[in-house]
Amino acid sequence: MDERSIPDKYVGELTQARINLMRALDAGAATRAPLPSARAQTQFDCWMQEQEENYQPDDIAACRNGFLTALNQTNAILAAVVKPMPQPKAAAAPAPAPAPAPAPAPMAEIATYTIYFDHNSSSLNSKALAMNNEIIAAIKSTKATSVTVNGYTDRSGTNAYNRLLAERRTATVTDAIVASGIKPKVGYQSFGETRSAVETADDTQNWENRRVVVILQK
């Protein structure tokens, strides 16, 4: 906190949030809950940065909510009770080895959707919100069993900033999909300014690269 120029009225909440995050990491979150704890760290950095700038309330709320969701998922995993193994019984004649289970069939892609974002924003504009609602309806109607959300940015801004911006965009779409009550679990990745849809020079704005891609599989 000492290295940031965060408005005084927000320092207390952010300080407590960092304490809660460090408790989870000290309890082994990095190995027992690697995905949600990693997301909690990046969302905390996002929240702290946006709060320091303090002029985009939607982005501040998205980062804060993303952090709280990821930390709750992390703590739920850490709090899970591991049942003890039953005591071994007297040795018996070994049973015949079971036949190997057939390999699961590869998942088939049902549909791919792309949501575009305004420059330097992780909020859903009207078109993006309509596309997000279309995706949620498709998940339910197709009975998709796997949903993957991948976030990207264009090449304006630094690589480090774009990594966080892509994470926030991914979190916005993921949280909206999960909040709709769908059954399949949602996987998510963020690639920042890498893997552009349209190759451009560095520091170039391009709306086709400011995107989140959602893949449905079954």
Coordinates of N, CA and C in Angstrom, one line a residue:
M1 N 0.8 -1.2 0.0 CA 0.0 0.0 0.0 C 0.9 1.3 0.0
D2 N 2.0 1.2 0.7 CA 2.9 2.4 0.8 C 3.4 2.8 -0.6
E3 N 3.5 1.9 -1.5 CA 4.0 2.3 -2.8 C 3.0 2.8 -3.8
R4 N 1.7 2.9 -3.3 CA 0.6 3.3 -4.2 C 0.0 4.6 -3.7
S5 N -0.6 5.4 -4.6 CA -1.3 6.6 -4.2 C -2.8 6.4 -4.2
I6 N -3.2 5.5 -3.3 CA -4.6 5.1 -3.2 C -5.4 6.1 -2.3
P7 N -6.6 6.5 -2.7 CA -7.3 7.4 -1.8 C -7.5 6.8 -0.4
D8 N -7.3 7.6 0.6 CA -7.3 7.1 2.0 C -8.5 6.3 2.4
K9 N -9.7 6.6 1.9 CA -10.9 5.9 2.3 C -11.0 4.5 1.8
Y10 N -10.1 4.1 0.8 CA -10.1 2.7 0.3 C -8.9 1.9 0.8
V11 N -8.0 2.5 1.5 CA -6.7 1.8 1.9 C -7.1 0.7 2.9
G12 N -8.0 1.0 3.9 CA -8.4 0.0 4.9 C -8.9 -1.3 4.2
E13 N -9.8 -1.2 3.3 CA -10.4 -2.4 2.7 C -9.4 -3.1 1.9
L14 N -8.6 -2.4 1.1 CA -7.5 -3.1 0.3 C -6.5 -3.8 1.2
T15 N -6.1 -3.1 2.3 CA -5.2 -3.7 3.2 C -5.7 -5.0 3.8
Q16 N -7.0 -5.0 4.2 CA -7.6 -6.3 4.8 C -7.7 -7.3 3.7
A17 N -8.0 -6.9 2.5 CA -8.1 -7.9 1.4 C -6.8 -8.6 1.2
R18 N -5.7 -7.8 1.2 CA -4.3 -8.4 1.0 C -4.0 -9.3 2.2
I19 N -4.4 -8.9 3.4 CA -4.2 -9.8 4.5 C -4.9 -11.2 4.3
N20 N -6.1 -11.1 3.9 CA -6.9 -12.3 3.6 C -6.2 -13.2 2.5
L21 N -5.7 -12.5 1.5 CA -5.1 -13.2 0.4 C -3.8 -13.9 0.9
M22 N -3.0 -13.2 1.7 CA -1.7 -13.8 2.2 C -2.0 -14.9 3.1
R23 N -3.1 -14.9 3.9 CA -3.4 -16.0 4.8 C -3.7 -17.2 3.9
A24 N -4.4 -17.1 2.8 CA -4.7 -18.2 1.9 C -3.5 -18.8 1.3
L25 N -2.6 -17.9 0.9 CA -1.3 -18.3 0.3 C -0.4 -19.0 1.3
D26 N -0.4 -18.5 2.5 CA 0.4 -19.1 3.6 C -0.2 -20.5 4.0
A27 N -1.5 -20.7 3.7 CA -2.1 -22.0 4.0 C -2.0 -23.0 2.9
G28 N -1.2 -22.7 1.9 CA -0.9 -23.6 0.8 C -1.8 -23.5 -0.4
A29 N -2.4 -22.3 -0.6 CA -3.3 -22.1 -1.8 C -2.6 -22.3 -3.1
A30 N -1.4 -22.0 -3.2 CA -0.7 -22.1 -4.5 C -0.6 -23.5 -5.0
T31 N -0.5 -24.5 -4.1 CA -0.5 -25.9 -4.5 C -1.8 -26.6 -4.4
R32 N -2.7 -26.2 -3.4 CA -4.0 -26.9 -3.2 C -5.1 -26.2 -4.1
A33 N -4.9 -25.0 -4.4 CA -6.0 -24.3 -5.2 C -5.2 -23.3 -6.2
P34 N -4.4 -23.9 -7.1 CA -3.6 -23.0 -7.9 C -4.3 -22.1 -8.8
L35 N -5.4 -22.5 -9.5 CA -6.1 -21.6 -10.4 C -6.8 -20.5 -9.7
P36 N -7.7 -20.8 -8.8 CA -8.4 -19.6 -8.1 C -7.5 -18.7 -7.3
S37 N -6.4 -19.3 -6.7 CA -5.5 -18.4 -6.0 C -4.7 -17.5 -6.9
A38 N -4.3 -18.0 -8.1 CA -3.6 -17.2 -9.1 C -4.5 -16.1 -9.6
R39 N -5.8 -16.5 -9.8 CA -6.7 -15.4 -10.2 C -7.0 -14.4 -9.2
A40 N -7.0 -14.8 -7.9 CA -7.2 -13.9 -6.8 C -6.0 -12.9 -6.8
Q41 N -4.8 -13.3 -7.0 CA -3.6 -12.4 -7.0 C -3.7 -11.4 -8.1
T42 N -4.0 -11.9 -9.4 CA -4.1 -10.9 -10.5 C -5.3 -10.0 -10.3
Q43 N -6.4 -10.4 -9.8 CA -7.5 -9.6 -9.6 C -7.3 -8.6 -8.5
F44 N -6.5 -8.9 -7.5 CA -6.1 -8.0 -6.4 C -5.2 -6.9 -7.0
D45 N -4.3 -7.3 -7.9 CA -3.4 -6.3 -8.5 C -4.3 -5.3 -9.4
C46 N -5.2 -5.9 -10.1 CA -6.1 -5.1 -10.9 C -6.9 -4.2 -10.1
W47 N -7.5 -4.6 -9.0 CA -8.3 -3.8 -8.1 C -7.5 -2.6 -7.6
M48 N -6.3 -3.0 -7.1 CA -5.4 -1.9 -6.5 C -5.0 -0.9 -7.5
Q49 N -4.7 -1.3 -8.8 CA -4.4 -0.4 -9.8 C -5.5 0.5 -10.2
E50 N -6.7 -0.1 -10.4 CA -7.9 0.7 -10.8 C -8.3 1.6 -9.7
Q51 N -8.2 1.2 -8.4 CA -8.6 2.1 -7.3 C -7.6 3.2 -7.2
E52 N -6.3 3.0 -7.5 CA -5.4 4.1 -7.5 C -5.7 5.2 -8.5
E53 N -6.1 4.7 -9.7 CA -6.5 5.6 -10.8 C -7.8 6.3 -10.4
N54 N -8.8 5.5 -9.9 CA -10.0 6.0 -9.3 C -10.9 6.9 -10.2
Y55 N -11.0 6.4 -11.5 CA -11.9 7.1 -12.3 C -12.8 6.2 -13.2
Q56 N -12.7 4.9 -13.0 CA -13.5 3.9 -13.8 C -14.2 3.0 -12.8
P57 N -15.3 3.5 -12.3 CA -16.0 2.7 -11.2 C -16.4 1.3 -11.7
D58 N -16.8 1.1 -12.9 CA -17.2 -0.2 -13.4 C -16.0 -1.2 -13.4
D59 N -14.8 -0.7 -13.8 CA -13.6 -1.5 -13.8 C -13.2 -1.8 -12.4
I60 N -13.3 -0.8 -11.5 CA -12.9 -1.1 -10.1 C -13.8 -2.2 -9.5
A61 N -15.1 -2.1 -9.8 CA -16.1 -3.1 -9.2 C -15.8 -4.4 -9.8
A62 N -15.5 -4.5 -11.1 CA -15.2 -5.8 -11.8 C -14.0 -6.4 -11.1
C63 N -12.9 -5.7 -10.9 CA -11.7 -6.2 -10.3 C -12.0 -6.7 -8.9
R64 N -12.7 -5.8 -8.1 CA -13.0 -6.2 -6.7 C -13.8 -7.4 -6.6
N65 N -14.9 -7.5 -7.4 CA -15.7 -8.7 -7.4 C -15.0 -9.9 -7.9
G66 N -14.1 -9.8 -8.9 CA -13.4 -10.9 -9.4 C -12.4 -11.4 -8.3
F67 N -11.8 -10.5 -7.5 CA -10.9 -10.9 -6.4 C -11.7 -11.7 -5.4
L68 N -12.9 -11.1 -4.9 CA -13.6 -11.7 -3.9 C -14.1 -13.1 -4.3
T69 N -14.6 -13.2 -5.6 CA -15.1 -14.6 -6.0 C -13.9 -15.6 -6.0
A70 N -12.8 -15.2 -6.6 CA -11.6 -16.1 -6.6 C -11.1 -16.5 -5.2
L71 N -11.1 -15.5 -4.3 CA -10.6 -15.8 -2.9 C -11.6 -16.7 -2.2
N72 N -12.9 -16.5 -2.4 CA -13.9 -17.4 -1.8 C -13.7 -18.8 -2.4
Q73 N -13.5 -19.0 -3.7 CA -13.3 -20.3 -4.3 C -12.0 -20.9 -3.7
T74 N -11.0 -20.1 -3.5 CA -9.7 -20.6 -2.9 C -9.9 -21.1 -1.5
N75 N -10.6 -20.3 -0.7 CA -10.8 -20.7 0.7 C -11.7 -21.9 0.9
A76 N -12.7 -22.0 -0.1 CA -13.6 -23.2 0.0 C -12.7 -24.5 -0.2
I77 N -11.8 -24.4 -1.2 CA -10.9 -25.6 -1.4 C -10.0 -25.9 -0.2
L78 N -9.5 -24.8 0.4 CA -8.6 -25.0 1.6 C -9.4 -25.5 2.8
A79 N -10.7 -25.2 2.9 CA -11.5 -25.6 4.0 C -12.0 -27.0 3.9
A80 N -11.9 -27.6 2.7 CA -12.5 -28.9 2.4 C -11.9 -29.9 3.4
V81 N -12.7 -30.8 4.0 CA -12.2 -31.8 4.9 C -11.8 -33.0 4.1
V82 N -10.6 -33.5 4.3 CA -10.1 -34.7 3.7 C -10.5 -35.9 4.6
K83 N -11.3 -36.8 4.1 CA -11.7 -38.0 4.8 C -10.5 -38.9 5.0
P84 N -10.4 -39.5 6.2 CA -9.3 -40.4 6.5 C -9.5 -41.7 5.7
M85 N -8.4 -42.3 5.3 CA -8.5 -43.6 4.6 C -8.9 -44.7 5.6
P86 N -9.8 -45.6 5.2 CA -10.2 -46.7 6.1 C -9.0 -47.6 6.5
Q87 N -9.0 -48.2 7.7 CA -8.0 -49.1 8.1 C -8.0 -50.4 7.2
P88 N -6.8 -50.9 6.8 CA -6.8 -52.1 5.9 C -7.3 -53.3 6.7
K89 N -8.1 -54.1 6.0 CA -8.6 -55.4 6.5 C -7.6 -56.5 6.2
A90 N -7.9 -57.6 6.8 CA -7.0 -58.8 6.6 C -6.8 -59.0 5.1
A91 N -5.6 -59.4 4.7 CA -5.4 -59.7 3.3 C -6.2 -60.8 2.8
A92 N -6.7 -60.6 1.6 CA -7.6 -61.6 0.9 C -7.0 -61.9 -0.5
A93 N -7.5 -62.9 -1.1 CA -7.0 -63.2 -2.4 C -7.3 -62.1 -3.4
P94 N -6.3 -61.7 -4.2 CA -6.4 -60.6 -5.1 C -7.5 -60.9 -6.1
A95 N -8.3 -59.9 -6.3 CA -9.4 -60.0 -7.3 C -8.8 -59.8 -8.7
P96 N -9.5 -60.4 -9.7 CA -9.0 -60.3 -11.1 C -8.9 -58.8 -11.4
A97 N -7.9 -58.5 -12.2 CA -7.7 -57.1 -12.6 C -8.9 -56.7 -13.5
P98 N -9.5 -55.6 -13.3 CA -10.6 -55.1 -14.1 C -10.2 -54.8 -15.5
A99 N -11.0 -54.9 -16.5 CA -10.7 -54.5 -17.8 C -10.5 -53.0 -17.9
P100 N -9.6 -52.6 -18.7 CA -9.3 -51.1 -18.7 C -10.5 -50.4 -19.3
A101 N -10.8 -49.2 -18.7 CA -12.0 -48.4 -19.1 C -11.7 -47.9 -20.5
P102 N -12.7 -47.8 -21.3 CA -12.4 -47.2 -22.7 C -12.1 -45.7 -22.5
A103 N -11.2 -45.3 -23.4 CA -10.8 -43.9 -23.4 C -12.1 -43.0 -23.8
P104 N -12.2 -41.9 -23.0 CA -13.4 -41.0 -23.3 C -13.3 -40.4 -24.7
A105 N -14.4 -40.3 -25.3 CA -14.4 -39.7 -26.7 C -14.0 -38.2 -26.6
P106 N -13.3 -37.7 -27.6 CA -12.9 -36.3 -27.6 C -14.1 -35.4 -27.6
M107 N -14.0 -34.3 -27.0 CA -15.2 -33.3 -27.0 C -15.2 -32.6 -28.3
A108 N -16.5 -32.4 -28.8 CA -16.7 -31.7 -30.0 C -17.1 -30.3 -29.8
E109 N -16.5 -29.4 -30.6 CA -16.8 -28.0 -30.5 C -18.2 -27.7 -31.1
I110 N -19.1 -27.1 -30.3 CA -20.4 -26.7 -30.7 C -20.5 -25.4 -31.4
A111 N -19.9 -24.4 -30.7 CA -19.9 -23.0 -31.3 C -18.8 -22.2 -30.6
T112 N -18.5 -21.1 -31.3 CA -17.5 -20.1 -30.8 C -18.1 -18.7 -31.0
Y113 N -18.0 -18.0 -29.9 CA -18.5 -16.6 -29.9 C -17.4 -15.6 -29.6
T114 N -17.5 -14.4 -30.1 CA -16.5 -13.4 -29.8 C -17.2 -12.1 -29.3
I115 N -16.8 -11.7 -28.2 CA -17.3 -10.4 -27.6 C -16.2 -9.3 -27.7
Y116 N -16.6 -8.2 -28.2 CA -15.6 -7.1 -28.4 C -15.8 -6.0 -27.3
F117 N -14.7 -5.4 -26.9 CA -14.7 -4.4 -25.9 C -14.3 -3.0 -26.4
D118 N -14.7 -2.0 -25.7 CA -14.2 -0.6 -26.0 C -12.8 -0.5 -25.6
H119 N -12.1 0.5 -26.1 CA -10.7 0.7 -25.8 C -10.5 0.9 -24.3
N120 N -9.5 0.2 -23.7 CA -9.1 0.3 -22.3 C -10.3 0.0 -21.3
S121 N -11.2 -0.9 -21.7 CA -12.4 -1.1 -20.9 C -12.6 -2.6 -20.7
S122 N -13.0 -3.0 -19.5 CA -13.4 -4.4 -19.3 C -14.9 -4.6 -19.1
S123 N -15.7 -3.5 -19.3 CA -17.1 -3.5 -19.1 C -17.8 -3.9 -20.4
L124 N -19.0 -4.5 -20.2 CA -19.8 -4.9 -21.4 C -20.6 -3.8 -21.9
N125 N -20.3 -3.3 -23.1 CA -21.2 -2.3 -23.7 C -22.5 -3.0 -24.1
S126 N -23.4 -2.3 -24.8 CA -24.7 -2.9 -25.1 C -24.6 -4.0 -26.1
K127 N -23.7 -3.9 -27.1 CA -23.5 -5.0 -28.0 C -22.9 -6.2 -27.3
A128 N -21.9 -6.0 -26.5 CA -21.2 -7.1 -25.8 C -22.2 -7.8 -24.8
L129 N -23.0 -7.0 -24.1 CA -24.0 -7.6 -23.2 C -25.0 -8.4 -24.0
A130 N -25.4 -8.0 -25.1 CA -26.4 -8.8 -25.9 C -25.7 -10.1 -26.4
M131 N -24.4 -10.0 -26.8 CA -23.7 -11.3 -27.2 C -23.5 -12.2 -26.0
N132 N -23.2 -11.6 -24.8 CA -23.1 -12.5 -23.6 C -24.4 -13.2 -23.3
N133 N -25.5 -12.5 -23.4 CA -26.8 -13.1 -23.2 C -27.1 -14.2 -24.2
E134 N -26.7 -14.0 -25.4 CA -26.8 -15.0 -26.5 C -26.0 -16.3 -26.2
I135 N -24.8 -16.0 -25.6 CA -23.9 -17.2 -25.3 C -24.6 -18.0 -24.2
I136 N -25.1 -17.3 -23.1 CA -25.8 -18.0 -22.0 C -26.9 -18.8 -22.5
A137 N -27.7 -18.3 -23.4 CA -28.9 -19.0 -24.0 C -28.4 -20.2 -24.8
A138 N -27.3 -20.1 -25.5 CA -26.8 -21.2 -26.3 C -26.3 -22.3 -25.4
I139 N -25.6 -22.0 -24.3 CA -25.1 -23.0 -23.4 C -26.3 -23.8 -22.9
K140 N -27.4 -23.2 -22.6 CA -28.5 -23.9 -22.0 C -29.2 -24.7 -23.1
S141 N -29.4 -24.1 -24.3 CA -30.2 -24.8 -25.3 C -29.4 -26.0 -26.0
T142 N -28.1 -25.9 -26.1 CA -27.3 -26.9 -26.6 C -26.8 -28.0 -25.6
K143 N -27.1 -27.7 -24.3 CA -26.6 -28.6 -23.2 C -25.1 -28.8 -23.3
A144 N -24.4 -27.7 -23.6 CA -22.9 -27.8 -23.6 C -22.4 -28.3 -22.3
T145 N -21.3 -29.1 -22.3 CA -20.7 -29.6 -21.1 C -19.4 -29.0 -20.8
S146 N -18.9 -28.1 -21.6 CA -17.6 -27.4 -21.4 C -17.7 -26.1 -22.0
V147 N -17.3 -25.1 -21.2 CA -17.2 -23.7 -21.6 C -15.9 -23.1 -21.3
T148 N -15.2 -22.6 -22.4 CA -13.9 -22.0 -22.2 C -13.9 -20.5 -22.6
V149 N -13.4 -19.7 -21.7 CA -13.4 -18.2 -22.0 C -11.9 -17.7 -22.1
N150 N -11.6 -17.1 -23.2 CA -10.2 -16.7 -23.5 C -10.2 -15.2 -23.7
G151 N -9.4 -14.4 -23.0 CA -9.4 -13.0 -23.1 C -8.2 -12.4 -23.7
Y152 N -8.3 -11.3 -24.5 CA -7.2 -10.7 -25.3 C -7.4 -9.2 -25.2
T153 N -6.3 -8.5 -25.6 CA -6.3 -7.0 -25.8 C -5.6 -6.7 -27.1
D154 N -5.8 -5.4 -27.5 CA -4.9 -5.0 -28.7 C -3.6 -4.6 -28.1
R155 N -2.7 -4.0 -29.0 CA -1.3 -3.8 -28.6 C -1.0 -2.4 -28.1
S156 N -2.1 -1.6 -27.9 CA -1.9 -0.3 -27.3 C -1.6 -0.5 -25.8
G157 N -0.7 0.2 -25.2 CA -0.3 0.0 -23.8 C 0.8 -1.0 -23.6
T158 N 1.2 -1.1 -22.3 CA 2.3 -2.0 -22.0 C 1.8 -3.5 -22.0
N159 N 2.8 -4.4 -22.1 CA 2.4 -5.8 -22.1 C 1.9 -6.2 -20.7
A160 N 2.5 -5.6 -19.6 CA 2.0 -5.9 -18.3 C 0.6 -5.4 -18.0
Y161 N 0.3 -4.2 -18.5 CA -1.0 -3.7 -18.3 C -2.0 -4.5 -19.1
N162 N -1.7 -4.8 -20.3 CA -2.6 -5.6 -21.1 C -2.9 -7.0 -20.6
R163 N -1.9 -7.5 -19.9 CA -2.2 -8.8 -19.3 C -3.3 -8.7 -18.2
L164 N -3.2 -7.6 -17.4 CA -4.2 -7.4 -16.4 C -5.6 -7.0 -17.0
L165 N -5.5 -6.3 -18.1 CA -6.8 -5.9 -18.8 C -7.5 -7.1 -19.4
A166 N -6.7 -8.0 -20.0 CA -7.3 -9.2 -20.5 C -7.9 -10.1 -19.4
E167 N -7.2 -10.1 -18.3 CA -7.7 -10.9 -17.1 C -9.1 -10.3 -16.7
R168 N -9.2 -9.0 -16.6 CA -10.4 -8.3 -16.2 C -11.5 -8.6 -17.2
R169 N -11.2 -8.6 -18.5 CA -12.3 -8.9 -19.5 C -12.7 -10.3 -19.4
T170 N -11.7 -11.2 -19.2 CA -12.1 -12.6 -19.0 C -13.0 -12.8 -17.7
A171 N -12.6 -12.1 -16.7 CA -13.4 -12.2 -15.4 C -14.8 -11.7 -15.6
T172 N -15.0 -10.6 -16.3 CA -16.3 -10.0 -16.6 C -17.2 -11.0 -17.2
V173 N -16.7 -11.6 -18.3 CA -17.5 -12.6 -19.1 C -17.8 -13.8 -18.3
T174 N -16.7 -14.4 -17.6 CA -16.9 -15.6 -16.8 C -17.9 -15.4 -15.7
D175 N -17.7 -14.3 -15.0 CA -18.6 -14.1 -13.8 C -20.1 -14.0 -14.3
A176 N -20.3 -13.3 -15.5 CA -21.7 -13.2 -16.0 C -22.3 -14.5 -16.4
I177 N -21.4 -15.4 -17.0 CA -21.9 -16.7 -17.4 C -22.2 -17.5 -16.1
V178 N -21.3 -17.5 -15.2 CA -21.5 -18.4 -14.0 C -22.7 -17.9 -13.2
A179 N -22.9 -16.6 -13.1 CA -24.0 -16.0 -12.4 C -25.4 -16.4 -13.0
S180 N -25.4 -16.8 -14.3 CA -26.7 -17.2 -14.9 C -27.2 -18.5 -14.4
G181 N -26.3 -19.3 -13.7 CA -26.8 -20.6 -13.2 C -26.6 -21.7 -14.1
I182 N -25.7 -21.6 -15.1 CA -25.4 -22.7 -16.0 C -24.8 -23.9 -15.2
K183 N -24.9 -25.1 -15.8 CA -24.4 -26.3 -15.2 C -23.0 -26.6 -15.4
P184 N -22.5 -26.5 -16.7 CA -21.1 -26.8 -16.9 C -20.1 -25.9 -16.2
K185 N -18.9 -26.4 -15.9 CA -17.9 -25.5 -15.3 C -17.3 -24.7 -16.4
V186 N -16.8 -23.5 -16.0 CA -16.2 -22.6 -17.0 C -14.7 -22.5 -16.8
G187 N -14.0 -22.8 -17.8 CA -12.5 -22.7 -17.8 C -12.2 -21.3 -18.4
Y188 N -11.1 -20.7 -17.9 CA -10.7 -19.4 -18.5 C -9.2 -19.2 -18.5
Q189 N -8.8 -18.4 -19.6 CA -7.4 -18.1 -19.8 C -7.3 -16.6 -20.3
S190 N -6.2 -16.0 -20.0 CA -6.0 -14.6 -20.5 C -4.7 -14.5 -21.2
F191 N -4.6 -13.9 -22.4 CA -3.4 -13.9 -23.2 C -2.9 -12.5 -23.4
G192 N -3.5 -11.5 -22.9 CA -3.0 -10.1 -23.1 C -3.0 -9.7 -24.5
E193 N -1.9 -9.1 -24.9 CA -1.8 -8.6 -26.3 C -1.2 -9.7 -27.2
T194 N -0.9 -10.9 -26.7 CA -0.4 -12.0 -27.6 C -1.6 -12.6 -28.3
R195 N -1.3 -13.4 -29.3 CA -2.3 -14.1 -30.1 C -3.3 -13.2 -30.7
S196 N -2.9 -12.1 -31.4 CA -3.8 -11.1 -31.9 C -4.6 -11.8 -33.1
A197 N -5.9 -11.3 -33.2 CA -6.7 -11.8 -34.3 C -6.2 -11.1 -35.6
V198 N -5.8 -9.8 -35.5 CA -5.2 -9.1 -36.6 C -3.8 -8.6 -36.2
E199 N -2.8 -8.9 -36.9 CA -1.5 -8.5 -36.6 C -1.3 -7.0 -36.8
T200 N -0.8 -6.3 -35.8 CA -0.6 -4.8 -35.9 C 0.8 -4.5 -35.3
A201 N 1.2 -3.3 -35.5 CA 2.4 -2.8 -34.9 C 2.2 -2.6 -33.4
D202 N 3.2 -2.5 -32.6 CA 3.1 -2.2 -31.2 C 2.5 -0.8 -31.0
D203 N 1.8 -0.7 -29.8 CA 1.1 0.6 -29.5 C 0.0 0.9 -30.5
T204 N -0.6 0.0 -31.1 CA -1.7 0.2 -32.1 C -3.0 -0.3 -31.6
Q205 N -4.0 0.6 -31.6 CA -5.4 0.2 -31.2 C -6.0 -0.5 -32.4
N206 N -6.8 -1.6 -32.0 CA -7.5 -2.4 -33.0 C -8.7 -3.0 -32.4
W207 N -9.9 -2.7 -32.8 CA -11.1 -3.2 -32.1 C -11.2 -4.7 -32.3
E208 N -10.7 -5.3 -33.3 CA -10.8 -6.8 -33.5 C -10.0 -7.6 -32.5
N209 N -9.0 -6.9 -32.0 CA -8.1 -7.6 -31.0 C -8.6 -7.4 -29.6
R210 N -9.5 -6.4 -29.3 CA -10.0 -6.2 -28.0 C -11.2 -7.1 -27.8
R211 N -11.0 -8.4 -27.4 CA -12.0 -9.4 -27.5 C -11.9 -10.4 -26.4
V212 N -13.0 -11.1 -26.2 CA -13.1 -12.3 -25.4 C -13.7 -13.4 -26.3
V213 N -13.1 -14.5 -26.4 CA -13.6 -15.6 -27.2 C -14.2 -16.7 -26.3
V214 N -15.4 -17.1 -26.5 CA -16.1 -18.2 -25.7 C -16.3 -19.4 -26.6
I215 N -15.8 -20.5 -26.1 CA -15.9 -21.8 -26.9 C -16.8 -22.8 -26.1
L216 N -17.8 -23.3 -26.8 CA -18.7 -24.2 -26.2 C -18.4 -25.6 -26.8
Q217 N -18.3 -26.6 -25.9 CA -18.0 -28.0 -26.3 C -19.0 -29.0 -25.7
K218 N -19.1 -30.1 -26.3 CA -20.0 -31.2 -25.7 C -19.4 -32.5 -26.0

